[in-house]
Amino acid sequence: MLDIRLFREQPEFVKEGLDKAGVDPTIVDTIRSLDDLVRGLKTSAESMKAEMNTANKALGAQRKSLSESEFEAKRLELRGVGDRINEADALRSQKETELQNLLLEIPNLPHEKVPVGKDDRDNVVARSWGEPRAFDFKPKPHWELGESLGILDLERGVKISGSRFYVLKGQGAALQRALITWMLDVHIEEHGYTEVYPPFVVKQECLYGTGNLPKFADNLYHDVEEDFWLVPTAEVPVTNLHRDEILTGAELPKRYVAYTPCFRREKMSAGRDVRGIKRGHQFDKVEMVKLTLPENSDAELDALLDNAEDIIRKLNIPYRVVQVCTGDKTFSSAITYDLELYAPASKGEEGAEWLEVSSCSNFRDFQARRANLRFRRDAGSKPEFVHTLNGSGLALPRLMIAILENFQNEDGTITIPEVLRPYMHNREKIVAVG
RNA sequence: GGAGAGGUGGCUGAGUGGUCGAAAGCGGCUGACUGCUAAUCAGUUGUAGCAGGAAUACCUGUUACCCCGGGUUCGAAUCCCGGCCUCUCCGCCA
């Protein structure tokens, strides 16, 4: 959420930012007039309350010395004042809710470094690493490899749970498990993160905190009877760990890494990426989350991005870093870099594709304000909002696709990346079994 | 899931309708005293919003907040209803 004071003090700046993000900037004027209205109502209601409070205190003090009829007259008079206050308050709170709801639906302003653009076609490839492998045979897509190796069962996934679900079996399941453990180990031991195992269901406040609600309810699974929402990413529970807390400056930065499954309805992506395991309703992910001092968040994003890239380099998969433009950045983020892996056959007959496996973002104080995530620089100083960041490190299914497709052999077996072998009983290859 | 107890300021803990933003103690801060530390004494000490003033972290006024949300009342920390959470006992269970 943006600071309402920004609307009051620098409306042009807000308009400019929203315009770049593809939002109609006239919303700023709407918000300002609503804000003025709310503040006016508040001021007048407060002065009525002040009067009422004084009168009530006086009445309490005099009650013994007043005759019954005098008291009664006074009582009725005050009751009238009370009614008027209630009326004014009702209007105020209605308008205040309206204002709040508007603010909750306004995206974050883009960071000054973000390239201006309309949609993903205006994203900029910042750099790339590794050479796509030259195959001396026609590489197969992961769904063919997976099925023939007996490590991926798309059909039975659909039978059990419906479309966009799949089953991993044998070395396929083992590969995913190895990746999870190995990635966690790297982030913990080499990159300095603290492992967190959070709940996979959260209350709706958490989703408001990260910015998934109220706008993106469409993409979330939730229990209709309870306030239980399945996490769409570990970002949600982990960022909310310190919700409504005031941390000390010395505790920052907090660097967390968590493995969780993620659940998404994918309503807005209906019909897209239906082959294989590229886009499912349930997938696993290792996620890094940081809470930092405001002045350090830019540097922490660079480090976070490098931590995610390090995983890919260790696996030796070609990738590129894409800087997301103002029009394509997500709702809550101020600046985002996507990491995309080269997958030689992921588009089937159409061939290769760059697969997004991580999205590393700095949200600045946008989520912190929603989640009331604060810190105090020194013992006596005022609480300030922290900056929050996160990025996948990495998302499993697409990483698995890249591994299967890049490291496939002509005979249909898969060479296991060396760093993973200790996590897979020192096996070198995934081969078909009976 | 059943029965009971309870949720008050940084902490402990009083407070059952007005004089309560809230006693007391601890802790914190300021000052005094003291070779230093400790002890002692005095004062001070919640957060947020809004309005006005002063202009770097200030003052004044005012409102709100005693788990959350409703209600009763001229007036609610205090009474009523709903919810959440914690603790104890029982049951069940990985």
Coordinates of C-alpha atoms (C1' of nucleotides) in Angstrom, one line a residue:
Chain A
M1 CA 0.0 0.0 0.0
L2 CA 1.2 3.5 -0.8
D3 CA 1.4 6.1 1.9
I4 CA -1.7 8.3 1.8
R5 CA 0.7 11.2 2.6
L6 CA 2.4 10.7 -0.7
F7 CA -1.0 11.4 -2.4
R8 CA -1.4 14.6 -0.3
E9 CA 2.1 15.9 -0.7
Q10 CA 3.3 14.7 -4.1
P11 CA 0.3 13.8 -6.2
E12 CA 2.1 14.5 -9.5
F13 CA 4.8 12.0 -8.5
V14 CA 2.3 9.3 -7.7
K15 CA 0.4 10.0 -11.0
E16 CA 3.6 9.6 -13.0
G17 CA 4.5 6.3 -11.3
L18 CA 1.0 4.9 -11.7
D19 CA 0.9 5.9 -15.3
K20 CA 4.2 4.0 -16.0
A21 CA 2.7 1.0 -14.3
G22 CA -0.3 1.2 -16.6
V23 CA -2.8 2.5 -14.1
D24 CA -5.1 5.4 -14.9
P25 CA -3.6 8.2 -12.9
T26 CA -6.9 10.0 -12.3
I27 CA -7.4 7.6 -9.4
V28 CA -5.1 9.9 -7.6
D29 CA -7.6 12.8 -7.8
T30 CA -10.4 10.5 -6.7
I31 CA -8.3 9.4 -3.7
R32 CA -7.4 12.9 -2.8
S33 CA -11.0 14.2 -2.8
L34 CA -12.1 11.2 -0.8
D35 CA -9.3 11.8 1.7
D36 CA -10.3 15.4 2.1
L37 CA -13.8 14.4 2.7
V38 CA -12.9 11.8 5.3
R39 CA -10.6 14.2 7.1
G40 CA -13.3 16.9 7.2
L41 CA -15.8 14.4 8.6
K42 CA -13.4 13.3 11.1
T43 CA -12.6 16.7 12.3
S44 CA -16.2 17.7 12.8
A45 CA -17.1 14.4 14.5
E46 CA -14.2 14.8 16.8
S47 CA -15.2 18.3 17.9
M48 CA -18.7 16.9 18.6
K49 CA -17.2 14.2 20.6
A50 CA -15.1 16.6 22.6
E51 CA -18.2 18.5 23.5
M52 CA -20.0 15.4 24.4
N53 CA -17.2 14.2 26.6
T54 CA -17.1 17.4 28.5
A55 CA -20.8 17.5 28.9
N56 CA -20.9 13.9 30.1
K57 CA -18.2 14.5 32.7
A58 CA -20.1 17.5 34.0
L59 CA -23.3 15.6 34.1
G60 CA -21.6 12.8 36.1
A61 CA -20.2 15.4 38.6
Q62 CA -23.6 17.2 39.0
R63 CA -25.8 14.2 39.1
K64 CA -26.3 14.3 42.8
S65 CA -27.2 18.0 42.9
L66 CA -29.6 18.0 40.0
S67 CA -33.3 17.4 40.3
E68 CA -34.8 14.4 38.5
S69 CA -36.4 16.5 35.8
E70 CA -33.2 18.6 35.3
F71 CA -31.2 15.4 35.0
E72 CA -33.7 13.9 32.6
A73 CA -33.7 17.0 30.4
K74 CA -29.9 16.9 30.2
R75 CA -29.9 13.2 29.5
L76 CA -32.3 13.6 26.6
E77 CA -30.3 16.5 25.2
L78 CA -27.1 14.5 25.3
R79 CA -28.8 11.5 23.8
G80 CA -29.6 13.8 20.8
V81 CA -25.9 14.8 20.5
G82 CA -25.0 11.1 20.7
D83 CA -27.3 10.3 17.8
R84 CA -25.8 13.0 15.7
I85 CA -22.3 11.8 16.4
N86 CA -23.3 8.2 15.4
E87 CA -24.7 9.5 12.2
A88 CA -21.6 11.4 11.4
D89 CA -19.4 8.5 12.3
A90 CA -21.4 6.1 10.2
L91 CA -20.8 8.3 7.1
R92 CA -17.2 8.8 8.0
S93 CA -16.5 5.1 8.4
Q94 CA -18.3 4.3 5.2
K95 CA -16.2 6.8 3.3
E96 CA -13.1 5.7 5.1
T97 CA -13.6 2.1 4.0
E98 CA -14.1 3.3 0.5
L99 CA -10.8 5.1 0.6
Q100 CA -9.1 2.1 2.2
N101 CA -10.4 -0.2 -0.4
L102 CA -9.2 2.0 -3.2
L103 CA -5.8 2.3 -1.7
L104 CA -5.6 -1.5 -1.3
E105 CA -6.1 -1.9 -5.1
I106 CA -3.4 0.5 -6.1
P107 CA -0.1 -1.1 -7.2
N108 CA 3.3 -0.1 -6.0
L109 CA 5.1 2.6 -7.8
P110 CA 8.0 1.5 -10.0
H111 CA 11.6 1.9 -8.8
E112 CA 13.4 4.7 -10.7
K113 CA 15.7 2.1 -12.3
V114 CA 12.9 0.1 -14.0
P115 CA 12.6 0.5 -17.7
V116 CA 9.4 2.0 -18.9
G117 CA 7.2 -0.3 -21.0
K118 CA 3.7 -1.6 -21.6
D119 CA 3.9 -5.3 -21.3
D120 CA 6.3 -8.3 -21.3
R121 CA 7.5 -7.5 -24.8
D122 CA 9.2 -4.4 -23.3
N123 CA 11.1 -6.4 -20.7
V124 CA 14.9 -6.1 -21.1
V125 CA 17.3 -9.0 -21.1
A126 CA 20.0 -7.7 -18.7
R127 CA 22.5 -10.5 -19.2
S128 CA 22.8 -14.1 -20.0
W129 CA 25.0 -17.0 -18.8
G130 CA 26.0 -20.3 -20.4
E131 CA 25.7 -21.6 -23.9
P132 CA 22.7 -23.5 -25.0
R133 CA 23.8 -27.0 -25.7
A134 CA 24.2 -28.1 -29.4
F135 CA 22.4 -31.4 -29.7
D136 CA 23.5 -34.0 -32.2
F137 CA 20.0 -35.5 -31.9
K138 CA 16.6 -34.1 -31.6
P139 CA 16.0 -33.2 -28.0
K140 CA 12.7 -34.5 -26.5
P141 CA 10.3 -32.4 -24.4
H142 CA 10.2 -33.3 -20.7
W143 CA 6.8 -34.9 -20.8
E144 CA 8.1 -37.5 -23.3
L145 CA 11.3 -38.1 -21.4
G146 CA 9.4 -38.2 -18.1
E147 CA 6.8 -40.7 -19.2
S148 CA 9.2 -43.0 -21.0
L149 CA 11.5 -43.1 -17.9
G150 CA 8.5 -43.8 -15.7
I151 CA 9.2 -40.8 -13.5
L152 CA 6.3 -38.6 -14.5
D153 CA 2.7 -39.7 -14.7
L154 CA 0.5 -37.0 -16.1
E155 CA -2.5 -39.2 -16.8
R156 CA -2.9 -40.4 -13.2
G157 CA -2.4 -36.9 -11.9
V158 CA -5.4 -35.9 -13.9
K159 CA -7.3 -39.0 -12.8
I160 CA -6.7 -38.2 -9.1
S161 CA -7.1 -34.5 -9.0
G162 CA -8.0 -33.1 -12.5
S163 CA -6.2 -31.1 -15.1
R164 CA -2.9 -29.4 -14.2
F165 CA -2.0 -32.0 -11.7
Y166 CA 0.7 -34.6 -12.1
V167 CA 2.5 -37.4 -10.3
L168 CA 6.2 -37.8 -9.9
K169 CA 7.5 -41.3 -9.3
G170 CA 10.7 -43.0 -8.5
Q171 CA 13.8 -41.0 -9.5
G172 CA 11.5 -38.2 -10.7
A173 CA 10.2 -37.7 -7.1
A174 CA 13.7 -38.3 -5.8
L175 CA 15.2 -35.7 -8.1
Q176 CA 12.8 -33.1 -6.9
R177 CA 13.4 -34.0 -3.3
A178 CA 17.2 -33.8 -3.9
L179 CA 16.9 -30.4 -5.5
I180 CA 14.9 -29.1 -2.5
T181 CA 17.3 -30.3 0.1
W182 CA 20.3 -29.2 -1.9
M183 CA 19.0 -25.7 -2.7
L184 CA 18.1 -25.2 0.9
D185 CA 21.5 -26.3 2.0
V186 CA 23.2 -23.9 -0.4
H187 CA 21.1 -20.9 0.8
I188 CA 21.6 -21.8 4.4
E189 CA 25.3 -22.7 4.4
E190 CA 26.7 -20.5 1.7
H191 CA 24.3 -17.6 1.4
G192 CA 23.5 -17.0 5.0
Y193 CA 19.7 -17.6 5.1
T194 CA 17.8 -19.0 8.0
E195 CA 15.5 -21.9 7.2
V196 CA 11.8 -21.6 8.0
Y197 CA 9.1 -24.2 7.8
P198 CA 5.8 -22.2 7.8
P199 CA 2.2 -23.3 7.7
F200 CA 0.9 -23.9 4.2
V201 CA -2.4 -22.3 5.0
V202 CA -2.7 -18.8 6.1
K203 CA -5.4 -16.3 7.3
Q204 CA -6.5 -13.7 4.9
E205 CA -4.6 -10.9 6.7
C206 CA -1.4 -12.4 5.5
L207 CA -2.6 -12.2 1.9
Y208 CA -3.6 -8.6 2.3
G209 CA -0.1 -8.1 3.8
T210 CA 1.7 -9.3 0.7
G211 CA -0.7 -7.8 -1.8
N212 CA -2.4 -11.0 -3.1
L213 CA -5.7 -9.8 -1.7
P214 CA -8.0 -8.1 -2.3
K215 CA -7.2 -8.0 -6.0
F216 CA -6.1 -11.5 -6.8
A217 CA -8.6 -13.7 -4.9
D218 CA -9.2 -15.4 -8.3
N219 CA -5.9 -17.1 -8.1
L220 CA -6.2 -18.5 -4.6
Y221 CA -7.7 -21.6 -3.1
H222 CA -9.5 -21.1 0.2
D223 CA -11.8 -22.9 2.5
V224 CA -15.3 -21.5 2.4
E225 CA -16.1 -22.4 6.0
E226 CA -12.9 -21.3 7.6
D227 CA -10.5 -18.4 7.1
F228 CA -8.0 -20.7 5.6
W229 CA -6.2 -19.9 2.4
L230 CA -3.6 -22.2 0.7
V231 CA -0.4 -20.4 0.2
P232 CA 0.3 -19.4 -3.4
T233 CA 4.0 -19.0 -2.5
A234 CA 6.1 -19.2 0.7
E235 CA 6.4 -15.4 0.3
V236 CA 3.1 -15.1 2.0
P237 CA 3.7 -16.9 5.3
V238 CA 7.3 -15.9 5.6
T239 CA 6.9 -12.2 4.9
N240 CA 4.1 -12.2 7.5
L241 CA 6.2 -13.9 10.2
H242 CA 6.9 -10.5 11.7
R243 CA 3.6 -8.9 10.9
D244 CA 2.5 -6.3 13.5
E245 CA 5.9 -6.4 15.1
I246 CA 8.4 -3.7 15.8
L247 CA 11.9 -5.2 15.2
T248 CA 15.1 -3.5 16.3
G249 CA 17.4 -2.1 13.7
A250 CA 20.1 -4.4 14.9
E251 CA 18.0 -7.5 14.0
L252 CA 17.9 -6.4 10.3
P253 CA 18.4 -7.8 7.8
K254 CA 16.3 -10.9 8.3
R255 CA 17.1 -13.4 5.6
Y256 CA 14.8 -16.4 5.4
V257 CA 14.6 -19.4 3.1
A258 CA 11.6 -21.7 3.1
Y259 CA 10.5 -24.7 1.1
T260 CA 6.8 -25.0 0.6
P261 CA 4.3 -26.3 -1.9
C262 CA 2.4 -23.5 -3.7
F263 CA -1.2 -23.6 -4.7
R264 CA -2.7 -21.6 -7.5
R265 CA -5.9 -21.7 -9.3
E266 CA -4.4 -20.3 -12.5
K267 CA -7.7 -18.9 -13.6
M268 CA -6.1 -16.0 -15.4
S269 CA -3.9 -18.4 -17.3
A270 CA -6.6 -20.8 -18.4
G271 CA -5.5 -22.6 -21.6
R272 CA -1.9 -21.5 -21.4
D273 CA 1.0 -23.9 -20.9
V274 CA -1.2 -27.0 -20.7
R275 CA 1.4 -29.5 -21.7
G276 CA 3.7 -31.1 -19.2
I277 CA 4.5 -29.8 -15.7
K278 CA 5.2 -26.2 -16.6
R279 CA 2.1 -24.7 -15.0
G280 CA 0.2 -26.7 -12.3
H281 CA -2.2 -26.0 -9.6
Q282 CA 0.3 -27.3 -7.1
F283 CA 4.0 -26.9 -7.3
D284 CA 7.0 -26.8 -5.0
K285 CA 9.3 -23.9 -4.5
V286 CA 12.2 -22.8 -2.4
E287 CA 11.8 -19.2 -1.6
M288 CA 14.1 -16.5 -0.2
V289 CA 12.6 -13.6 1.8
K290 CA 14.3 -10.6 3.3
L291 CA 13.4 -7.9 5.6
T292 CA 15.9 -5.0 5.4
L293 CA 16.7 -1.5 6.4
P294 CA 15.2 0.9 3.7
E295 CA 18.6 2.2 2.6
N296 CA 19.9 -1.4 2.1
S297 CA 17.2 -2.9 0.0
D298 CA 18.7 -2.1 -3.4
A299 CA 21.9 -3.9 -2.5
E300 CA 20.0 -6.7 -0.9
L301 CA 18.1 -7.3 -4.1
D302 CA 21.3 -7.6 -6.0
A303 CA 22.6 -10.1 -3.5
L304 CA 19.3 -12.1 -3.6
L305 CA 19.4 -12.2 -7.3
D306 CA 22.9 -13.5 -7.2
N307 CA 21.9 -16.1 -4.7
A308 CA 19.3 -17.4 -7.1
E309 CA 21.6 -17.3 -10.0
D310 CA 24.2 -19.2 -8.1
I311 CA 21.9 -22.2 -7.9
I312 CA 21.5 -22.2 -11.6
R313 CA 25.3 -21.8 -12.3
K314 CA 26.0 -24.7 -9.9
L315 CA 23.7 -26.8 -12.0
N316 CA 25.3 -25.5 -15.1
I317 CA 22.1 -24.6 -17.0
P318 CA 22.1 -21.7 -19.5
Y319 CA 20.0 -18.8 -18.2
R320 CA 19.2 -15.1 -18.7
V321 CA 18.3 -12.3 -16.4
V322 CA 15.3 -10.3 -17.5
Q323 CA 14.6 -6.9 -16.1
V324 CA 10.8 -6.6 -15.9
C325 CA 9.4 -3.3 -17.3
T326 CA 7.0 -0.9 -15.5
G327 CA 4.0 -2.3 -17.3
D328 CA 4.8 -5.9 -16.6
K329 CA 5.9 -5.8 -13.0
T330 CA 3.7 -7.4 -10.4
F331 CA 1.3 -5.5 -8.2
S332 CA 3.3 -5.2 -5.1
S333 CA 6.8 -5.0 -6.5
A334 CA 8.8 -1.8 -7.1
I335 CA 11.4 -3.6 -9.2
T336 CA 11.7 -7.2 -10.4
Y337 CA 14.2 -9.3 -12.2
D338 CA 13.1 -12.6 -13.7
L339 CA 15.4 -15.6 -14.1
E340 CA 14.8 -17.7 -17.1
L341 CA 16.2 -21.1 -17.9
Y342 CA 16.9 -22.5 -21.3
A343 CA 14.7 -25.5 -22.0
P344 CA 15.5 -26.9 -25.5
A345 CA 12.3 -28.8 -26.1
S346 CA 9.7 -27.4 -23.8
K347 CA 7.5 -26.0 -26.6
G348 CA 7.3 -29.4 -28.2
E349 CA 7.5 -29.2 -31.9
E350 CA 8.2 -25.5 -31.7
G351 CA 11.4 -26.2 -29.8
A352 CA 13.2 -24.3 -27.2
E353 CA 11.9 -21.8 -24.6
W354 CA 13.1 -19.6 -21.8
L355 CA 11.4 -20.7 -18.6
E356 CA 10.8 -18.4 -15.7
V357 CA 12.0 -20.1 -12.6
S358 CA 12.5 -17.1 -10.3
S359 CA 11.2 -13.6 -9.9
C360 CA 13.3 -11.5 -7.6
S361 CA 11.7 -8.3 -6.3
N362 CA 12.1 -5.4 -4.0
F363 CA 8.8 -4.3 -2.6
R364 CA 10.3 -1.5 -0.6
D365 CA 7.8 -0.5 2.1
F366 CA 4.7 -1.5 0.1
Q367 CA 4.1 -4.8 1.8
A368 CA 5.5 -3.6 5.1
R369 CA 2.9 -0.9 5.3
R370 CA 0.1 -3.4 4.6
A371 CA 1.5 -5.9 7.1
N372 CA 2.5 -3.3 9.6
L373 CA 6.1 -4.6 9.6
R374 CA 8.2 -2.1 11.4
F375 CA 11.6 -1.5 13.1
R376 CA 13.1 1.0 15.4
R377 CA 16.6 2.3 14.5
D378 CA 17.5 3.0 18.0
A379 CA 15.9 2.5 21.4
G380 CA 14.1 5.8 21.5
S381 CA 13.4 6.4 17.8
K382 CA 10.1 6.2 16.0
P383 CA 9.1 3.0 14.3
E384 CA 9.7 2.9 10.5
F385 CA 8.6 0.4 7.9
V386 CA 11.1 -2.2 6.8
H387 CA 11.7 -3.0 3.2
T388 CA 10.7 -6.5 2.0
L389 CA 12.2 -8.6 -0.8
N390 CA 11.8 -12.0 -2.1
G391 CA 12.8 -14.3 -4.9
S392 CA 12.5 -17.9 -5.8
G393 CA 15.5 -20.0 -5.3
L394 CA 14.1 -21.8 -7.3
A395 CA 10.7 -23.1 -8.5
L396 CA 10.9 -26.8 -8.9
P397 CA 8.8 -28.0 -11.8
R398 CA 10.4 -25.7 -14.4
L399 CA 13.8 -26.4 -12.9
M400 CA 13.1 -30.1 -13.4
I401 CA 12.0 -29.4 -17.0
A402 CA 15.3 -27.7 -17.6
I403 CA 17.3 -30.5 -16.1
L404 CA 15.5 -33.2 -17.9
E405 CA 15.6 -31.5 -21.3
N406 CA 19.2 -30.1 -21.1
F407 CA 20.8 -33.2 -19.6
Q408 CA 19.0 -35.7 -21.7
N409 CA 21.0 -38.3 -23.6
E410 CA 20.2 -39.8 -26.9
D411 CA 19.1 -43.0 -25.3
G412 CA 16.5 -41.2 -23.3
T413 CA 18.4 -41.3 -20.0
I414 CA 19.2 -38.1 -18.0
T415 CA 22.6 -37.3 -16.6
I416 CA 22.2 -36.0 -13.1
P417 CA 24.0 -32.7 -12.4
E418 CA 27.1 -33.4 -10.3
V419 CA 26.1 -31.2 -7.3
L420 CA 23.0 -33.3 -6.9
R421 CA 24.6 -36.7 -6.9
P422 CA 25.4 -36.7 -3.2
Y423 CA 21.7 -36.2 -2.6
M424 CA 20.8 -39.1 -4.9
H425 CA 22.9 -41.9 -3.6
N426 CA 25.7 -40.9 -6.0
R427 CA 23.7 -42.0 -9.0
E428 CA 24.9 -40.5 -12.2
K429 CA 21.9 -41.1 -14.4
I430 CA 18.2 -41.4 -14.3
V431 CA 17.4 -44.5 -16.3
A432 CA 14.1 -46.3 -17.0
V433 CA 13.2 -49.1 -14.6
G434 CA 11.1 -52.1 -15.3
Chain B
rG1 C1' -14.5 -32.4 20.5
rG2 C1' -16.2 -31.7 26.1
rA3 C1' -15.6 -28.9 31.1
rG4 C1' -13.5 -24.9 33.6
rA5 C1' -10.2 -20.3 34.1
rG6 C1' -8.5 -16.1 31.9
rG7 C1' -6.9 -12.1 28.2
rU8 C1' -5.4 -4.5 31.3
rG9 C1' 0.5 -0.1 29.4
rG10 C1' 7.8 -2.8 28.0
rC11 C1' 6.8 -6.6 32.3
rU12 C1' 4.1 -8.1 37.0
rG13 C1' -0.6 -6.7 38.5
rA14 C1' -5.1 -3.6 40.7
rG15 C1' -9.4 -1.8 38.9
rU16 C1' -17.4 -4.2 38.4
rG17 C1' -20.8 2.1 35.4
rG18 C1' -18.8 8.7 35.7
rU19 C1' -13.4 11.7 39.4
rC20 C1' -9.7 5.9 34.6
rG21 C1' -5.2 6.5 29.6
rA22 C1' -5.9 3.7 33.8
rA23 C1' -3.3 2.4 41.1
rA24 C1' 1.1 0.0 42.7
rG25 C1' 5.7 -2.4 41.8
rC26 C1' 9.5 -3.5 38.3
rG27 C1' 12.0 -1.8 34.1
rG28 C1' 13.3 2.8 31.1
rC29 C1' 14.7 8.0 30.8
rU30 C1' 16.3 12.9 33.3
rG31 C1' 18.4 15.3 37.4
rA32 C1' 20.6 15.4 42.5
rC33 C1' 24.1 13.1 45.7
rU34 C1' 28.5 10.1 45.6
rG35 C1' 36.4 8.8 43.7
rC36 C1' 33.9 4.9 39.9
rU37 C1' 30.1 1.2 40.0
rA38 C1' 26.2 0.1 43.2
rA39 C1' 22.7 2.2 46.5
rU40 C1' 19.4 6.4 47.7
rC41 C1' 16.2 10.6 46.6
rA42 C1' 13.2 13.7 43.2
rG43 C1' 10.9 14.1 38.6
rU44 C1' 9.5 11.7 34.2
rU45 C1' 7.9 7.6 31.2
rG46 C1' 2.2 4.2 25.9
rU47 C1' 0.8 4.3 20.7
rA48 C1' -1.7 6.2 16.6
rG49 C1' -4.9 9.7 13.9
rC50 C1' -6.6 14.7 13.1
rA51 C1' -6.3 20.3 13.8
rG52 C1' -3.3 24.5 14.8
rG53 C1' 1.4 26.5 15.8
rA54 C1' 7.1 26.0 15.7
rA55 C1' 9.9 24.6 12.0
rU56 C1' 14.7 18.5 11.6
rA57 C1' 13.4 14.7 14.9
rC58 C1' 9.1 20.2 19.1
rC59 C1' 4.7 22.3 21.4
rU60 C1' -0.6 22.8 22.2
rG61 C1' -5.5 21.0 21.6
rU62 C1' -8.5 16.9 20.5
rU63 C1' -10.1 11.9 19.2
rA64 C1' -9.3 6.8 19.5
rC65 C1' -7.2 2.5 21.8
rC66 C1' -7.6 -1.8 28.6
rC67 C1' -7.7 -9.2 22.8
rC68 C1' -11.2 -8.2 18.3
rG69 C1' -16.2 -6.9 16.5
rG70 C1' -21.2 -5.6 17.8
rG71 C1' -24.9 -4.0 21.6
rU72 C1' -27.0 -1.5 26.2
rU73 C1' -26.3 3.5 28.5
rC74 C1' -26.4 10.6 28.9
rG75 C1' -21.7 7.9 30.1
rA76 C1' -18.3 1.3 29.4
rA77 C1' -11.6 -1.3 31.0
rU78 C1' -16.1 -2.3 34.0
rC79 C1' -22.7 -4.7 31.9
rC80 C1' -24.7 -8.0 27.5
rC81 C1' -23.9 -10.9 22.7
rG82 C1' -20.5 -13.0 19.0
rG83 C1' -15.5 -14.2 17.7
rC84 C1' -10.3 -15.1 18.4
rC85 C1' -6.4 -16.6 21.6
rU86 C1' -3.9 -18.7 26.1
rC87 C1' -3.9 -22.0 30.3
rU88 C1' -5.8 -26.5 33.2
rC89 C1' -8.5 -31.1 33.1
rC90 C1' -10.9 -35.0 30.1
rG91 C1' -11.5 -37.4 25.3
rC92 C1' -9.2 -38.5 20.5
rC93 C1' -5.1 -38.8 17.4
rA94 C1' 0.1 -38.7 13.6

